[in-house]
PDB file of C-alpha atoms in Angstrom:
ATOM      1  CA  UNK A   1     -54.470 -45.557 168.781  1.00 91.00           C
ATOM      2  CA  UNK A   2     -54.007 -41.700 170.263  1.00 95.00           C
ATOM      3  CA  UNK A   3     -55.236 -40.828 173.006  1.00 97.00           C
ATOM      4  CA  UNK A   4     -55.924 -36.873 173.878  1.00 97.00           C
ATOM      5  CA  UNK A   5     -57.255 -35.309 177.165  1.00 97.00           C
ATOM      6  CA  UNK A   6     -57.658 -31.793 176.319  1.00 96.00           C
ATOM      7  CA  UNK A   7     -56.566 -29.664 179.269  1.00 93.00           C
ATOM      8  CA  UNK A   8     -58.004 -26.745 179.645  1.00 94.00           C
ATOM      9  CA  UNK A   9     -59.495 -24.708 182.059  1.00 95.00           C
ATOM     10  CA  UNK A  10     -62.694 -23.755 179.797  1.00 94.00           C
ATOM     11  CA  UNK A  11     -63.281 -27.641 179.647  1.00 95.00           C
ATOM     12  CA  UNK A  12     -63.179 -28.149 182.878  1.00 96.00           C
ATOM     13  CA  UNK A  13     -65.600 -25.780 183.744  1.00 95.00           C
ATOM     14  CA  UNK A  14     -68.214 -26.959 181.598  1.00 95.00           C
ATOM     15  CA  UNK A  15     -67.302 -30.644 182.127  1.00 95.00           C
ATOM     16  CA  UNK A  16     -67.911 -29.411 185.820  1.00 96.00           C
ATOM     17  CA  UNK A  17     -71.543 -28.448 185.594  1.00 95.00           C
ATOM     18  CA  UNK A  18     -72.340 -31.377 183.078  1.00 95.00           C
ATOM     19  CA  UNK A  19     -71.245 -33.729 185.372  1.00 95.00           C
ATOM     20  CA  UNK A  20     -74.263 -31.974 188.165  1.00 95.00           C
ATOM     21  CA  UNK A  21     -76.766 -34.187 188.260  1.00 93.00           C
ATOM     22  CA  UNK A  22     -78.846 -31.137 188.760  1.00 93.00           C
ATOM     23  CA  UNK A  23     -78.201 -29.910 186.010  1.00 94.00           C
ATOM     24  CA  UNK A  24     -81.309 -29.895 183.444  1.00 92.00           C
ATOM     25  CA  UNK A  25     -81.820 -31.103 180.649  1.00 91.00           C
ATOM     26  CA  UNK A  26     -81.897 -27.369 178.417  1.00 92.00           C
ATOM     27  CA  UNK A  27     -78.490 -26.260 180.211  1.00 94.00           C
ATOM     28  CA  UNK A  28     -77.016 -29.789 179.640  1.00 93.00           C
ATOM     29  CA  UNK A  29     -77.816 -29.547 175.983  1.00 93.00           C
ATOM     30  CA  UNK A  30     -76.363 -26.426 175.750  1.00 93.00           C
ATOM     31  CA  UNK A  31     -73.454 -27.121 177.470  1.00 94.00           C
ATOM     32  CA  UNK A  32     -72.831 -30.033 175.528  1.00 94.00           C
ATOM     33  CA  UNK A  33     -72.826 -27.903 172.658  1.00 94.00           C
ATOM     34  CA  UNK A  34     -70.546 -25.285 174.012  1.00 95.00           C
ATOM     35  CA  UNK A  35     -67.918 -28.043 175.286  1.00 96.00           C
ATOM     36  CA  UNK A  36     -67.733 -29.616 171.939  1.00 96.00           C
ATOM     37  CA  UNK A  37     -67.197 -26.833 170.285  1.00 95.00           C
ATOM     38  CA  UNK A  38     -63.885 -26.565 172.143  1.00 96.00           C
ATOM     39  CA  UNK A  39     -62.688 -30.254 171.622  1.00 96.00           C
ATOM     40  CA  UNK A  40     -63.529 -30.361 167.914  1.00 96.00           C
ATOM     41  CA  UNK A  41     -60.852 -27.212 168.051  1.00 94.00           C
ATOM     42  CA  UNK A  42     -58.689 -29.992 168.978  1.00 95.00           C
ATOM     43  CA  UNK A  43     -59.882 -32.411 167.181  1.00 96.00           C
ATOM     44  CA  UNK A  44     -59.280 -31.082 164.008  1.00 95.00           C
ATOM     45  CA  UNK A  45     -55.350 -30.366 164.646  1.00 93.00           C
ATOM     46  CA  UNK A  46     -54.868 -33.013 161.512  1.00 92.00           C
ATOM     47  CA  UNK A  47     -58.133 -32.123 159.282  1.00 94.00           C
ATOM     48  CA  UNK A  48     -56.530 -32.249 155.580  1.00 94.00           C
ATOM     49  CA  UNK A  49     -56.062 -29.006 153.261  1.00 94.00           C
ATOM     50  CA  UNK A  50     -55.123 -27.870 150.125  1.00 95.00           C
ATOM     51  CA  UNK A  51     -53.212 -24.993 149.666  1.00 96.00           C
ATOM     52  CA  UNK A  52     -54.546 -22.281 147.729  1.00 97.00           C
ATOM     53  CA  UNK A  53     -53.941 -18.802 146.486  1.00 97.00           C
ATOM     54  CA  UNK A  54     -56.195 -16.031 146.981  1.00 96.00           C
ATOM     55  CA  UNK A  55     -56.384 -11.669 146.188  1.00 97.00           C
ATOM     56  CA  UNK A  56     -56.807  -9.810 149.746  1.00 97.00           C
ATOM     57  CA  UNK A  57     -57.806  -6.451 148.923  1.00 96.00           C
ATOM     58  CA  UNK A  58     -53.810  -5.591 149.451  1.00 97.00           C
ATOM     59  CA  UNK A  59     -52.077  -8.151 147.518  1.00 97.00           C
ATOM     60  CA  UNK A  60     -51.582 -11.685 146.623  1.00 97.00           C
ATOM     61  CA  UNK A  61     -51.461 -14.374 149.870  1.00 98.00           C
ATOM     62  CA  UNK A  62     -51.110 -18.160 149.983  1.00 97.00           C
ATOM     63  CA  UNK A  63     -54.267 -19.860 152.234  1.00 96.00           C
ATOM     64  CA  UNK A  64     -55.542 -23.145 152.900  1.00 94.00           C
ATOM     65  CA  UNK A  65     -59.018 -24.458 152.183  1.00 93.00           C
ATOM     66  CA  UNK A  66     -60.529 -28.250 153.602  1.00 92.00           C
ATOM     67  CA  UNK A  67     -59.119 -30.732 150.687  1.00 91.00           C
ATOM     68  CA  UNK A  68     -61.604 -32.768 149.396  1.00 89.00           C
ATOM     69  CA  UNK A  69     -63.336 -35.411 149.753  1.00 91.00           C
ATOM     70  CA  UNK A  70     -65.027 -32.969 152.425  1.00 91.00           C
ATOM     71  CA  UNK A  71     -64.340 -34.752 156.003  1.00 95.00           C
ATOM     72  CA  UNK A  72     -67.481 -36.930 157.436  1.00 96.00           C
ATOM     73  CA  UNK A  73     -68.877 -36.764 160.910  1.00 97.00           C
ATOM     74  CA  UNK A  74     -70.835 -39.130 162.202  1.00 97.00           C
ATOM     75  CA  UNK A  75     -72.526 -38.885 165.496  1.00 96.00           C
ATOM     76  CA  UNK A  76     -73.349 -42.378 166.649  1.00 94.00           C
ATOM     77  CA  UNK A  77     -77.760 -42.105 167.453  1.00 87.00           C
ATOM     78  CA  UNK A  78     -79.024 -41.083 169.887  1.00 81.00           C
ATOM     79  CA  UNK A  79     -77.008 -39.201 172.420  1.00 85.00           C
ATOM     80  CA  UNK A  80     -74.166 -38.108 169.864  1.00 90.00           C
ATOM     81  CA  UNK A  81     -77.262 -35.964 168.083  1.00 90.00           C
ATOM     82  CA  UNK A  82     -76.389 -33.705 171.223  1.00 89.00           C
ATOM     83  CA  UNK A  83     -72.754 -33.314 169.793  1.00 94.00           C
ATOM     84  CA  UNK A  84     -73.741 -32.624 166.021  1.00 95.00           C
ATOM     85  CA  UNK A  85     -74.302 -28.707 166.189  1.00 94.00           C
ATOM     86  CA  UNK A  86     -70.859 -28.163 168.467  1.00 94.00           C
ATOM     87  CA  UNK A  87     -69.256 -30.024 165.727  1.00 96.00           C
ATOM     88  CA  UNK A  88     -70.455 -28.377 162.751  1.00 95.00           C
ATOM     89  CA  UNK A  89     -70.148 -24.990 164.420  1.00 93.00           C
ATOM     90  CA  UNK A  90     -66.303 -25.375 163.900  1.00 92.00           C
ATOM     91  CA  UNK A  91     -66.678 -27.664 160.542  1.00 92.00           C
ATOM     92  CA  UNK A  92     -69.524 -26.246 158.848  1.00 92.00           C
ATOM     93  CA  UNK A  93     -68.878 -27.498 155.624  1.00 91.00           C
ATOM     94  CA  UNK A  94     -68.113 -31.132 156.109  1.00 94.00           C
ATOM     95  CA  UNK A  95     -70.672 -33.769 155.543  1.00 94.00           C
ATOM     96  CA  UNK A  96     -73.013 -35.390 158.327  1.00 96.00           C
ATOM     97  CA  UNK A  97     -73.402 -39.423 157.939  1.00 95.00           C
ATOM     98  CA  UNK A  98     -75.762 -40.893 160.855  1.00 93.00           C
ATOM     99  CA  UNK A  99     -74.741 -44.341 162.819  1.00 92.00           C
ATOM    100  CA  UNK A 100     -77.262 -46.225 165.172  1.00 89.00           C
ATOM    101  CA  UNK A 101     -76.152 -48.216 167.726  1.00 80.00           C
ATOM    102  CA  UNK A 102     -77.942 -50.216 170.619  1.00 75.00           C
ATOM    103  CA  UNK A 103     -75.528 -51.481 173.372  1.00 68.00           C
ATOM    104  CA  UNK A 104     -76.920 -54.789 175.161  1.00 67.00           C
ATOM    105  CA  UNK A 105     -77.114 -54.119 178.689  1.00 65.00           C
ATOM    106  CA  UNK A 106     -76.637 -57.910 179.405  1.00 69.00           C
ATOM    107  CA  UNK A 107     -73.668 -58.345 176.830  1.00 65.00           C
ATOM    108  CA  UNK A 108     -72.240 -55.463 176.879  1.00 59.00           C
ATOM    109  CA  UNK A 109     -72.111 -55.514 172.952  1.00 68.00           C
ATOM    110  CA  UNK A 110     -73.179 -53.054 170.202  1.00 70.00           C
ATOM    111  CA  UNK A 111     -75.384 -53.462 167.324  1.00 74.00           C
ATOM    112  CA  UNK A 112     -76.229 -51.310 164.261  1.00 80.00           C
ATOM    113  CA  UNK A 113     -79.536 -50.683 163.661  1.00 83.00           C
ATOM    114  CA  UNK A 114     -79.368 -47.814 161.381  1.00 85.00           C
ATOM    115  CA  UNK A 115     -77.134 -46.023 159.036  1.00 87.00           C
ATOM    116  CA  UNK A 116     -77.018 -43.596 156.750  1.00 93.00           C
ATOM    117  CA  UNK A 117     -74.056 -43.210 155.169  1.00 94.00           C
ATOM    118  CA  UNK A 118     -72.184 -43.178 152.080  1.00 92.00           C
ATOM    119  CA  UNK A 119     -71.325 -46.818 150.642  1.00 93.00           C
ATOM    120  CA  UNK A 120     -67.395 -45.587 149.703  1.00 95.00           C
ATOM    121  CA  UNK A 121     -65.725 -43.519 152.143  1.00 95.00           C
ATOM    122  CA  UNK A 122     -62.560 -44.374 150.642  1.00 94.00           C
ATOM    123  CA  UNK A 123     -59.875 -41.131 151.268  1.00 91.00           C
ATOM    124  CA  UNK A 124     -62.601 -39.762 154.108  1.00 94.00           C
ATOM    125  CA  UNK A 125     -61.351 -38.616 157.058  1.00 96.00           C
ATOM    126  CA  UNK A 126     -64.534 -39.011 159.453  1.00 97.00           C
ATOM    127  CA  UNK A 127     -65.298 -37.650 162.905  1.00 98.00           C
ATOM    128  CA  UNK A 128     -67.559 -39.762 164.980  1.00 97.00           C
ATOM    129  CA  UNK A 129     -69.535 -38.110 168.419  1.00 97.00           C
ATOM    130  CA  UNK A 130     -69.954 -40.502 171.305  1.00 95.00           C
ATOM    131  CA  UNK A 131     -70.185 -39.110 174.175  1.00 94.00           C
ATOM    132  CA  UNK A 132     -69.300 -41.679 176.278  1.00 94.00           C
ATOM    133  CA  UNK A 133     -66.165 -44.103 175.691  1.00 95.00           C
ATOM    134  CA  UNK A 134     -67.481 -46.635 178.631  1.00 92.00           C
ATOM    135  CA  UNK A 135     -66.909 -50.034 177.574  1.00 90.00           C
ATOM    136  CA  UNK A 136     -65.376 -49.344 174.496  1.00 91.00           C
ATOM    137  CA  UNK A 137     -67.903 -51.364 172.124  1.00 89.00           C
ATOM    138  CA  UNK A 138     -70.153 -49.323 170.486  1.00 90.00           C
ATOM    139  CA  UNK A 139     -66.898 -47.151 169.155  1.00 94.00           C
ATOM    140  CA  UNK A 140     -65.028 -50.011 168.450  1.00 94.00           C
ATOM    141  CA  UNK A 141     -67.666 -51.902 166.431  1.00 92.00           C
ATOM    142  CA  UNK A 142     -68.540 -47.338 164.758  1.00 94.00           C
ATOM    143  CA  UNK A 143     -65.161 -47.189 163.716  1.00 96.00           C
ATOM    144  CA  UNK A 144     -65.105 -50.695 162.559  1.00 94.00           C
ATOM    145  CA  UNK A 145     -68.068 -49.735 160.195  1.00 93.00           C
ATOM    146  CA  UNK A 146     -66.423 -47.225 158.797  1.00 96.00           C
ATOM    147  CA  UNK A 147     -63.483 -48.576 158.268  1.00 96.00           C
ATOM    148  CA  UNK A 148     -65.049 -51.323 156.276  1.00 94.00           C
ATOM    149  CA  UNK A 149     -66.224 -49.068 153.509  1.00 95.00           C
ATOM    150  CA  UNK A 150     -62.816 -47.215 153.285  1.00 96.00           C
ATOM    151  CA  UNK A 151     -62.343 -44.483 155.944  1.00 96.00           C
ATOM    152  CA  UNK A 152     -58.511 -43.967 156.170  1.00 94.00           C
ATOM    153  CA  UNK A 153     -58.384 -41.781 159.226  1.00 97.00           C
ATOM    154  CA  UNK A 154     -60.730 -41.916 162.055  1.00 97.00           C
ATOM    155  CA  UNK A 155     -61.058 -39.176 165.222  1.00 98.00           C
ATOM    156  CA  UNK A 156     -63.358 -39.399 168.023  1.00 98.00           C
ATOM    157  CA  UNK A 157     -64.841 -37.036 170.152  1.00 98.00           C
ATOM    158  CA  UNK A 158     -65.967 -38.042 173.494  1.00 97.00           C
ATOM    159  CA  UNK A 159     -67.285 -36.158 176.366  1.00 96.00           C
ATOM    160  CA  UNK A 160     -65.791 -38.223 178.665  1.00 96.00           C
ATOM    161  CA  UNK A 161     -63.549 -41.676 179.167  1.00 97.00           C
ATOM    162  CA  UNK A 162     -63.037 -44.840 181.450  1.00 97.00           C
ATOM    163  CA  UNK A 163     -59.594 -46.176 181.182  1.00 97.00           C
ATOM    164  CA  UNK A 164     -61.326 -49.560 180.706  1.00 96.00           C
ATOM    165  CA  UNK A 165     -62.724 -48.679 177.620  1.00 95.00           C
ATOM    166  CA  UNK A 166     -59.852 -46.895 175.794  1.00 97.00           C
ATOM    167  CA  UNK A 167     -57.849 -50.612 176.624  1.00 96.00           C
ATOM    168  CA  UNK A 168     -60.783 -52.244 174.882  1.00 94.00           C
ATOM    169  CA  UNK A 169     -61.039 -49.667 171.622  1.00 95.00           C
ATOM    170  CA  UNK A 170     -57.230 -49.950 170.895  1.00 96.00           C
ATOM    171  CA  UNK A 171     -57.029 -53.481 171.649  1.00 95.00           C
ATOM    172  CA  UNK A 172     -60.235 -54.257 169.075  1.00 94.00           C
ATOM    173  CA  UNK A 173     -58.771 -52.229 166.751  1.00 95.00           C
ATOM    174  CA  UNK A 174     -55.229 -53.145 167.335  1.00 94.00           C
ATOM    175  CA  UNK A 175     -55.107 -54.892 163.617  1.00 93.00           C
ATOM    176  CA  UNK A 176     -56.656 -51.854 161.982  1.00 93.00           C
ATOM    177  CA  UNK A 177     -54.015 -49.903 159.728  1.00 93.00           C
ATOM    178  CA  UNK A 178     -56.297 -46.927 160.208  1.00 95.00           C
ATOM    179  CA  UNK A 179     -55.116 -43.639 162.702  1.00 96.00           C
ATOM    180  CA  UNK A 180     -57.621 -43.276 164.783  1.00 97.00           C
ATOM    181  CA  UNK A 181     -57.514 -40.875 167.835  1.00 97.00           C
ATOM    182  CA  UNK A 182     -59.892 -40.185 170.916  1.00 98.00           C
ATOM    183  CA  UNK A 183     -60.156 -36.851 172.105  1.00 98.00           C
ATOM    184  CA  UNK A 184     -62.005 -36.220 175.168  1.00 98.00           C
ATOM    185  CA  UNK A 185     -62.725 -33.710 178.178  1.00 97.00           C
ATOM    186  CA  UNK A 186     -61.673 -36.138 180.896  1.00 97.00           C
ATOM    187  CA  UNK A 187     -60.639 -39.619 181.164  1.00 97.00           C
ATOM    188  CA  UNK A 188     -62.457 -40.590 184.484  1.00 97.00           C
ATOM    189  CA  UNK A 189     -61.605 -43.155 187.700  1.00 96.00           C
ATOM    190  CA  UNK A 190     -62.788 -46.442 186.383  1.00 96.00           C
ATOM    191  CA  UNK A 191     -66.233 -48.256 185.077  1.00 95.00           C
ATOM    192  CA  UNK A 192     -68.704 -49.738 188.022  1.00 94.00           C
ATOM    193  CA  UNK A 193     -70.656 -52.792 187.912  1.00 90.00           C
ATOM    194  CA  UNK A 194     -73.357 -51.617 185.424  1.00 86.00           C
ATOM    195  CA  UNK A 195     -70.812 -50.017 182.975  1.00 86.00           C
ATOM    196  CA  UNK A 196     -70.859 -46.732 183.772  1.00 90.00           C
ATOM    197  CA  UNK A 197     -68.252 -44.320 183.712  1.00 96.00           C
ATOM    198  CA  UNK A 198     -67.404 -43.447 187.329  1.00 96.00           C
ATOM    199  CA  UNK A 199     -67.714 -40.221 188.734  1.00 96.00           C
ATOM    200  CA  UNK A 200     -69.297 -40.026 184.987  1.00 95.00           C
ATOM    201  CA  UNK A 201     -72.156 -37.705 183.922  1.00 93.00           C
ATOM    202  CA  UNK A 202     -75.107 -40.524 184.009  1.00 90.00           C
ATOM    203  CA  UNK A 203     -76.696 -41.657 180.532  1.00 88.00           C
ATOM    204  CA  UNK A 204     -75.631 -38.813 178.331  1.00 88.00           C
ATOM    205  CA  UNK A 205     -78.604 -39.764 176.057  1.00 84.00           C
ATOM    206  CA  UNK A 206     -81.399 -39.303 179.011  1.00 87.00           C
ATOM    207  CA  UNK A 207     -79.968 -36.275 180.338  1.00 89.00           C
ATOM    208  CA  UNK A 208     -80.069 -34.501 176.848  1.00 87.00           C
ATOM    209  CA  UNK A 209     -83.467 -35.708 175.931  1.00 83.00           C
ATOM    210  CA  UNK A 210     -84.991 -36.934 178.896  1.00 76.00           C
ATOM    211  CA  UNK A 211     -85.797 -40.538 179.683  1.00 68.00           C
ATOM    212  CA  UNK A 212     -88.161 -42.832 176.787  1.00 55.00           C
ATOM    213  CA  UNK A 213     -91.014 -44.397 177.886  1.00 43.00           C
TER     214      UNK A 213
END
């Protein structure tokens, strides 16, 4: 498993007023859009193409266009919904499979609850949008998924990361002859007590949408 931190000053400033907590909920969304935008730039280094020949208005000229099958992304329900639009911004033409996920707050441990996707995703490269890589579960047990029905290269794009949860992704997936790669604003201090990413952002899904009742 790859790890990248994507250093750049851009980032940092938008990670910066994410991280606020008074931040609300209309700027965070757009923030998060903003800031994803930017790491899917990076993110996409390895997206596969095909190379093709086109007729400018001056001459002949050898391009590229996305190979097919068309890459996936996958934002993992709820809070990676906040991702999807930054994302397809840069990728507008891939295809958009949905993941649910509920992480016990007892456990620890992810479930799937939903999913649509496509039954063969053999020769897909898929994206998946978390925005937190805290514990390392819920991606672990996403990329697992996917994986299963034939993904053969796997990047995900994280807000932010805890040190503790990158050791648990690559060492849950350390059988997996899949490349898979994290790409992320910032890989934070540590996890607390509850889980959370310290300094962190808070729940990413509460402070895009507000706190259920």
């Amino acid at each position: 498993m790859r790890t990248h931190v994507v250093d750049h000053p851009l980032v940092t400033h938008k990670l910066t007023t994410l991280r606020d907590q008074g931040t609300d909920s209309p700027t965070f969304r757009a923030l998060t859009d903003e800031l994803v935008t930017l790491l899917a730039y990076e993110a996409t280094r390895d997206v596969r193409v095909t190379t093709v020949e086109i007729q400018t208005p001056v001459s002949a000229a050898t391009g590229v266009r996305l190979d097919s099958p068309k890459p996936l992304v996958v934002p993992i329900l709820r809070a990676g919904l906040g991702m999807l639009d930054g994302m397809m911004r840069l990728l507008p033409t891939a295809e958009v499979g949905f993941l649910g996920m509920v992480r016990n707050e007892d456990t620890l441990e992810a479930s799937t609850y939903a999913e649509r996707l496509p039954d063969d995703l053999s020769g897909r490269q898929c994206y998946v949008l978390d925005p937190m890589l805290a514990t390392g579960g819920t991606l672990a047990a996403a990329i697992r998924f996917l994986t299963d029905r034939g993904a053969d290269h796997i990047t995900a794009i994280c807000l932010l990361a805890a040190p503790e949860g990158c050791e648990r992704l690559a060492a849950d997936l350390e059988d997996l002859d899949v490349p898979v790669t994290v790409v992320t604003a910032a890989m934070d201090e540590r996890l607390n007590e509850k889980g959370y990413i310290v300094p962190g952002l808070g729940d990413a899904g509460d402070r895009l949408y507000g706190v259920a009742h």
